[in-house]
């Protein structure tokens, strides 16, 4: 028989891990002293220990390891477990490769251009959003600022007197061949009313998002930086962009905070 210390040393695992596997039934000691609780293992259990360690190093969870080691488990089940793990490792590898490429790109910027990116992006999903909204169409980007404020004002007036309905202002911009379709509104789960229409922005699997601080007159530059960063990561726009106005109160826009949201897909 092997003491828990000797068994752990041979298998290159900790006492704590062996106790955990004992508690889960994954690797039960051959003998446990009734008085002291001291665990002993049979040398033949080293084969199972090594198999557990190997499967854990592949990233299998406890339940999957137990399934793989179960007596009489079919080859089909083992194949299924390994194929599932292969898919997970491939996703992890792709993510790690993308991160490495981004690190190398930033190092090149610092080395060659003595600068860093002017904006940081986060890629995340966007939930579906139901809005009390109004629409407009403009032919050129500079026209947007003249229509967005009045549209928000009209919707806000229709939602009065409940100020709580004005907490999530959002605008969506869909660029087409003949101009830009604008949807402006507030997150809303109530009944339709006069003065606005119900518009549901669909859920988005992934969007490149960034934060713009300050006046709206500088927001085109932030959008340009966002699209540049997204392109550098191999992402391209695949749906209308949105702006979430996190803080947009008062006429002084110096402290305004806007999240830029661009739905993307691999280029």
CSV table of C-alpha atoms in Angstrom, one decimal:
chain,number,residue,atom,x,y,z
A,1,UNK,CA,0.0,0.0,0.0
A,2,UNK,CA,1.1,3.6,-0.6
A,3,UNK,CA,0.6,6.4,1.8
A,4,UNK,CA,-1.3,9.5,0.5
A,5,UNK,CA,2.0,11.3,0.5
A,6,UNK,CA,3.8,8.7,-1.6
A,7,UNK,CA,0.8,8.4,-3.9
A,8,UNK,CA,0.6,12.1,-4.4
A,9,UNK,CA,4.3,12.4,-5.1
A,10,UNK,CA,4.3,9.7,-7.7
A,11,UNK,CA,1.3,11.2,-9.4
A,12,UNK,CA,2.5,14.8,-9.1
A,13,UNK,CA,-0.7,16.0,-7.5
A,14,UNK,CA,-1.5,17.5,-4.1
A,15,UNK,CA,-3.0,15.9,-1.0
A,16,UNK,CA,-5.9,18.4,-1.3
A,17,UNK,CA,-6.6,17.2,-4.9
A,18,UNK,CA,-6.7,13.6,-3.9
A,19,UNK,CA,-9.1,14.3,-1.0
A,20,UNK,CA,-11.3,16.2,-3.5
A,21,UNK,CA,-11.3,13.3,-5.9
A,22,UNK,CA,-12.1,11.0,-3.0
A,23,UNK,CA,-15.1,13.1,-2.0
A,24,UNK,CA,-16.4,13.1,-5.6
A,25,UNK,CA,-15.9,9.4,-6.0
A,26,UNK,CA,-13.5,9.8,-8.8
A,27,UNK,CA,-10.5,8.2,-7.0
A,28,UNK,CA,-11.4,6.4,-3.8
A,29,UNK,CA,-8.5,5.2,-1.6
A,30,UNK,CA,-8.1,1.5,-1.3
A,31,UNK,CA,-8.1,1.8,2.5
A,32,UNK,CA,-9.2,4.4,5.0
A,33,UNK,CA,-8.2,3.9,8.7
A,34,UNK,CA,-11.4,4.0,10.8
A,35,UNK,CA,-9.7,5.7,13.7
A,36,UNK,CA,-7.4,8.2,12.0
A,37,UNK,CA,-9.0,8.6,8.6
A,38,UNK,CA,-5.6,8.0,7.1
A,39,UNK,CA,-5.9,7.2,3.4
A,40,UNK,CA,-3.8,4.5,1.7
A,41,UNK,CA,-3.7,3.6,-2.0
A,42,UNK,CA,-3.0,0.4,-3.9
A,43,UNK,CA,-0.1,0.8,-6.4
A,44,UNK,CA,-2.5,-0.4,-9.2
A,45,UNK,CA,-4.5,2.8,-8.7
A,46,UNK,CA,-1.6,4.8,-10.2
A,47,UNK,CA,-2.9,3.9,-13.7
A,48,UNK,CA,-6.3,5.5,-12.9
A,49,UNK,CA,-4.5,8.5,-11.3
A,50,UNK,CA,-2.4,9.1,-14.4
A,51,UNK,CA,-5.5,8.8,-16.6
A,52,UNK,CA,-7.3,11.3,-14.4
A,53,UNK,CA,-4.4,13.7,-14.5
A,54,UNK,CA,-4.1,13.4,-18.3
A,55,UNK,CA,-7.8,14.0,-18.9
A,56,UNK,CA,-7.8,17.0,-16.5
A,57,UNK,CA,-4.8,18.4,-18.4
A,58,UNK,CA,-6.9,18.2,-21.6
A,59,UNK,CA,-9.4,20.5,-19.8
A,60,UNK,CA,-12.1,17.9,-19.0
A,61,UNK,CA,-14.3,18.7,-16.0
A,62,UNK,CA,-14.8,16.3,-13.1
A,63,UNK,CA,-18.1,14.9,-14.5
A,64,UNK,CA,-16.6,14.3,-18.0
A,65,UNK,CA,-13.6,12.6,-16.5
A,66,UNK,CA,-15.9,10.3,-14.5
A,67,UNK,CA,-17.9,9.6,-17.6
A,68,UNK,CA,-14.7,8.7,-19.5
A,69,UNK,CA,-13.5,6.4,-16.8
A,70,UNK,CA,-16.8,4.7,-16.2
A,71,UNK,CA,-16.8,0.9,-16.6
A,72,UNK,CA,-18.3,-0.2,-19.9
A,73,UNK,CA,-18.4,3.3,-21.4
A,74,UNK,CA,-18.8,3.0,-25.2
A,75,UNK,CA,-16.2,4.2,-27.7
A,76,UNK,CA,-18.9,6.4,-29.1
A,77,UNK,CA,-19.2,8.3,-25.8
A,78,UNK,CA,-15.4,8.7,-25.5
A,79,UNK,CA,-15.3,10.0,-29.1
A,80,UNK,CA,-18.1,12.5,-28.3
A,81,UNK,CA,-16.3,13.8,-25.2
A,82,UNK,CA,-13.1,14.2,-27.1
A,83,UNK,CA,-14.7,15.9,-30.1
A,84,UNK,CA,-16.5,18.3,-27.8
A,85,UNK,CA,-13.2,19.1,-26.0
A,86,UNK,CA,-11.5,19.6,-29.4
A,87,UNK,CA,-14.1,22.2,-30.4
A,88,UNK,CA,-13.5,24.0,-27.1
A,89,UNK,CA,-9.7,23.9,-27.5
A,90,UNK,CA,-10.1,25.3,-31.1
A,91,UNK,CA,-12.1,28.2,-29.8
A,92,UNK,CA,-9.6,28.9,-27.1
A,93,UNK,CA,-6.8,28.7,-29.6
A,94,UNK,CA,-8.5,31.1,-31.9
A,95,UNK,CA,-9.1,33.5,-29.0
A,96,UNK,CA,-5.5,33.3,-27.9
A,97,UNK,CA,-4.2,33.8,-31.5
A,98,UNK,CA,-6.4,36.9,-31.8
A,99,UNK,CA,-5.1,38.2,-28.5
A,100,UNK,CA,-1.5,37.6,-29.6
A,101,UNK,CA,-2.0,39.3,-32.9
A,102,UNK,CA,-3.5,42.4,-31.1
A,103,UNK,CA,-0.5,42.5,-28.6
A,104,UNK,CA,1.9,42.3,-31.6
A,105,UNK,CA,0.0,45.0,-33.4
A,106,UNK,CA,0.1,47.3,-30.4
A,107,UNK,CA,3.9,46.7,-30.0
A,108,UNK,CA,4.4,47.6,-33.7
A,109,UNK,CA,2.4,50.9,-33.2
A,110,UNK,CA,4.6,51.8,-30.2
A,111,UNK,CA,7.8,50.8,-32.0
A,112,UNK,CA,7.1,52.3,-35.4
A,113,UNK,CA,4.8,55.1,-34.8
A,114,UNK,CA,5.6,55.9,-31.2
A,115,UNK,CA,1.8,55.9,-30.3
A,116,UNK,CA,-1.0,53.8,-28.9
A,117,UNK,CA,-4.5,53.3,-30.2
A,118,UNK,CA,-6.7,56.4,-29.6
A,119,UNK,CA,-9.6,54.3,-28.5
A,120,UNK,CA,-10.2,50.9,-26.9
A,121,UNK,CA,-12.9,48.5,-28.1
A,122,UNK,CA,-14.7,45.7,-26.3
A,123,UNK,CA,-16.5,43.0,-28.3
A,124,UNK,CA,-19.7,41.9,-26.7
A,125,UNK,CA,-23.3,40.8,-27.5
A,126,UNK,CA,-26.1,43.3,-27.5
A,127,UNK,CA,-29.6,42.3,-26.2
A,128,UNK,CA,-32.7,43.0,-28.2
A,129,UNK,CA,-34.1,46.5,-27.2
A,130,UNK,CA,-37.7,47.6,-27.5
A,131,UNK,CA,-37.9,51.4,-28.0
A,132,UNK,CA,-40.5,54.1,-27.9
A,133,UNK,CA,-39.1,55.8,-30.9
A,134,UNK,CA,-39.3,58.2,-33.9
A,135,UNK,CA,-37.6,58.0,-37.2
A,136,UNK,CA,-36.0,60.4,-39.7
A,137,UNK,CA,-34.0,60.2,-42.9
A,138,UNK,CA,-31.0,62.4,-43.7
A,139,UNK,CA,-28.9,62.6,-46.9
A,140,UNK,CA,-25.6,63.5,-45.2
A,141,UNK,CA,-23.9,62.8,-41.9
A,142,UNK,CA,-23.7,66.5,-40.8
A,143,UNK,CA,-27.5,66.7,-40.9
A,144,UNK,CA,-27.8,64.2,-38.1
A,145,UNK,CA,-27.1,66.6,-35.2
A,146,UNK,CA,-30.0,68.8,-36.3
A,147,UNK,CA,-32.6,66.0,-36.2
A,148,UNK,CA,-31.6,63.8,-33.2
A,149,UNK,CA,-32.3,66.3,-30.5
A,150,UNK,CA,-35.8,67.2,-31.6
A,151,UNK,CA,-36.6,63.5,-32.1
A,152,UNK,CA,-35.6,62.7,-28.6
A,153,UNK,CA,-37.5,65.7,-27.4
A,154,UNK,CA,-40.7,64.6,-29.1
A,155,UNK,CA,-40.5,61.1,-27.7
A,156,UNK,CA,-39.7,62.4,-24.2
A,157,UNK,CA,-42.8,64.7,-24.4
A,158,UNK,CA,-45.0,61.8,-25.4
A,159,UNK,CA,-43.7,59.7,-22.4
A,160,UNK,CA,-44.2,62.4,-19.8
A,161,UNK,CA,-44.8,62.7,-16.9
A,162,UNK,CA,-42.9,59.5,-16.1
A,163,UNK,CA,-39.2,60.6,-16.1
A,164,UNK,CA,-38.2,57.0,-15.3
A,165,UNK,CA,-39.0,56.1,-18.9
A,166,UNK,CA,-36.2,58.3,-20.1
A,167,UNK,CA,-33.2,56.5,-18.6
A,168,UNK,CA,-32.0,54.6,-21.7
A,169,UNK,CA,-31.7,56.9,-24.7
A,170,UNK,CA,-30.5,55.1,-27.9
A,171,UNK,CA,-30.1,56.0,-31.5
A,172,UNK,CA,-29.6,53.7,-34.5
A,173,UNK,CA,-28.0,54.8,-37.8
A,174,UNK,CA,-28.5,52.7,-40.9
A,175,UNK,CA,-26.4,54.0,-43.8
A,176,UNK,CA,-27.8,53.3,-47.3
A,177,UNK,CA,-27.1,54.5,-50.8
A,178,UNK,CA,-29.5,57.4,-50.5
A,179,UNK,CA,-28.6,58.6,-47.0
A,180,UNK,CA,-29.0,57.6,-43.4
A,181,UNK,CA,-32.1,56.2,-41.7
A,182,UNK,CA,-32.2,57.3,-38.1
A,183,UNK,CA,-34.1,55.7,-35.2
A,184,UNK,CA,-34.2,57.6,-31.9
A,185,UNK,CA,-35.9,56.6,-28.7
A,186,UNK,CA,-35.9,55.3,-25.2
A,187,UNK,CA,-36.1,51.7,-23.9
A,188,UNK,CA,-39.8,51.1,-23.2
A,189,UNK,CA,-41.9,48.1,-22.2
A,190,UNK,CA,-45.3,49.9,-22.0
A,191,UNK,CA,-48.3,50.2,-24.3
A,192,UNK,CA,-48.2,52.2,-27.5
A,193,UNK,CA,-49.1,55.9,-27.2
A,194,UNK,CA,-49.6,58.8,-29.5
A,195,UNK,CA,-46.3,60.6,-30.4
A,196,UNK,CA,-44.1,57.6,-31.0
A,197,UNK,CA,-43.9,54.2,-32.5
A,198,UNK,CA,-42.6,50.9,-31.0
A,199,UNK,CA,-39.4,49.8,-32.6
A,200,UNK,CA,-37.5,46.7,-31.6
A,201,UNK,CA,-33.7,46.7,-32.3
A,202,UNK,CA,-32.7,43.0,-32.7
A,203,UNK,CA,-30.2,41.2,-30.5
A,204,UNK,CA,-26.7,41.2,-31.9
A,205,UNK,CA,-24.3,38.3,-31.4
A,206,UNK,CA,-21.2,40.5,-31.2
A,207,UNK,CA,-20.6,44.3,-31.4
A,208,UNK,CA,-17.4,46.3,-31.3
A,209,UNK,CA,-18.1,48.9,-28.5
A,210,UNK,CA,-16.2,51.9,-27.4
A,211,UNK,CA,-16.7,54.9,-25.2
A,212,UNK,CA,-16.8,58.5,-26.5
A,213,UNK,CA,-16.3,61.2,-23.9
A,214,UNK,CA,-17.4,64.8,-24.5
A,215,UNK,CA,-19.1,66.8,-27.2
A,216,UNK,CA,-21.0,65.2,-30.1
A,217,UNK,CA,-19.0,67.3,-32.6
A,218,UNK,CA,-16.0,65.0,-32.0
A,219,UNK,CA,-17.9,61.7,-32.2
A,220,UNK,CA,-17.1,61.1,-35.9
A,221,UNK,CA,-13.4,60.8,-35.0
A,222,UNK,CA,-14.3,58.3,-32.3
A,223,UNK,CA,-16.3,56.3,-34.8
A,224,UNK,CA,-13.4,56.3,-37.2
A,225,UNK,CA,-11.1,55.0,-34.5
A,226,UNK,CA,-13.5,52.3,-33.5
A,227,UNK,CA,-13.8,51.1,-37.1
A,228,UNK,CA,-10.0,51.2,-37.5
A,229,UNK,CA,-9.6,49.1,-34.3
A,230,UNK,CA,-12.3,46.6,-35.4
A,231,UNK,CA,-10.7,46.2,-38.8
A,232,UNK,CA,-7.3,45.6,-37.2
A,233,UNK,CA,-8.9,42.7,-35.4
A,234,UNK,CA,-10.4,41.2,-38.6
A,235,UNK,CA,-13.9,42.5,-37.9
A,236,UNK,CA,-16.3,44.2,-40.3
A,237,UNK,CA,-19.6,46.0,-39.8
A,238,UNK,CA,-22.6,43.8,-40.5
A,239,UNK,CA,-25.6,45.8,-39.2
A,240,UNK,CA,-26.6,49.4,-38.4
A,241,UNK,CA,-24.6,51.1,-35.7
A,242,UNK,CA,-26.0,52.4,-32.4
A,243,UNK,CA,-25.2,55.0,-29.9
A,244,UNK,CA,-26.2,54.5,-26.2
A,245,UNK,CA,-26.2,57.9,-24.5
A,246,UNK,CA,-25.1,56.9,-21.0
A,247,UNK,CA,-25.0,60.5,-19.8
A,248,UNK,CA,-26.4,63.2,-22.0
A,249,UNK,CA,-28.0,65.9,-19.8
A,250,UNK,CA,-27.7,69.7,-20.1
A,251,UNK,CA,-26.4,71.8,-22.9
A,252,UNK,CA,-22.8,71.6,-21.9
A,253,UNK,CA,-21.6,68.4,-23.5
A,254,UNK,CA,-18.2,68.3,-21.9
A,255,UNK,CA,-19.2,65.6,-19.5
A,256,UNK,CA,-21.4,63.5,-21.9
A,257,UNK,CA,-20.7,59.8,-22.1
A,258,UNK,CA,-21.7,57.8,-25.2
A,259,UNK,CA,-21.2,54.2,-25.9
A,260,UNK,CA,-20.6,53.5,-29.6
A,261,UNK,CA,-22.0,50.1,-30.7
A,262,UNK,CA,-21.1,48.6,-34.0
A,263,UNK,CA,-22.4,45.1,-34.8
A,264,UNK,CA,-19.6,43.1,-36.5
A,265,UNK,CA,-18.7,39.8,-38.0
A,266,UNK,CA,-15.4,38.3,-39.2
A,267,UNK,CA,-14.2,40.1,-42.3
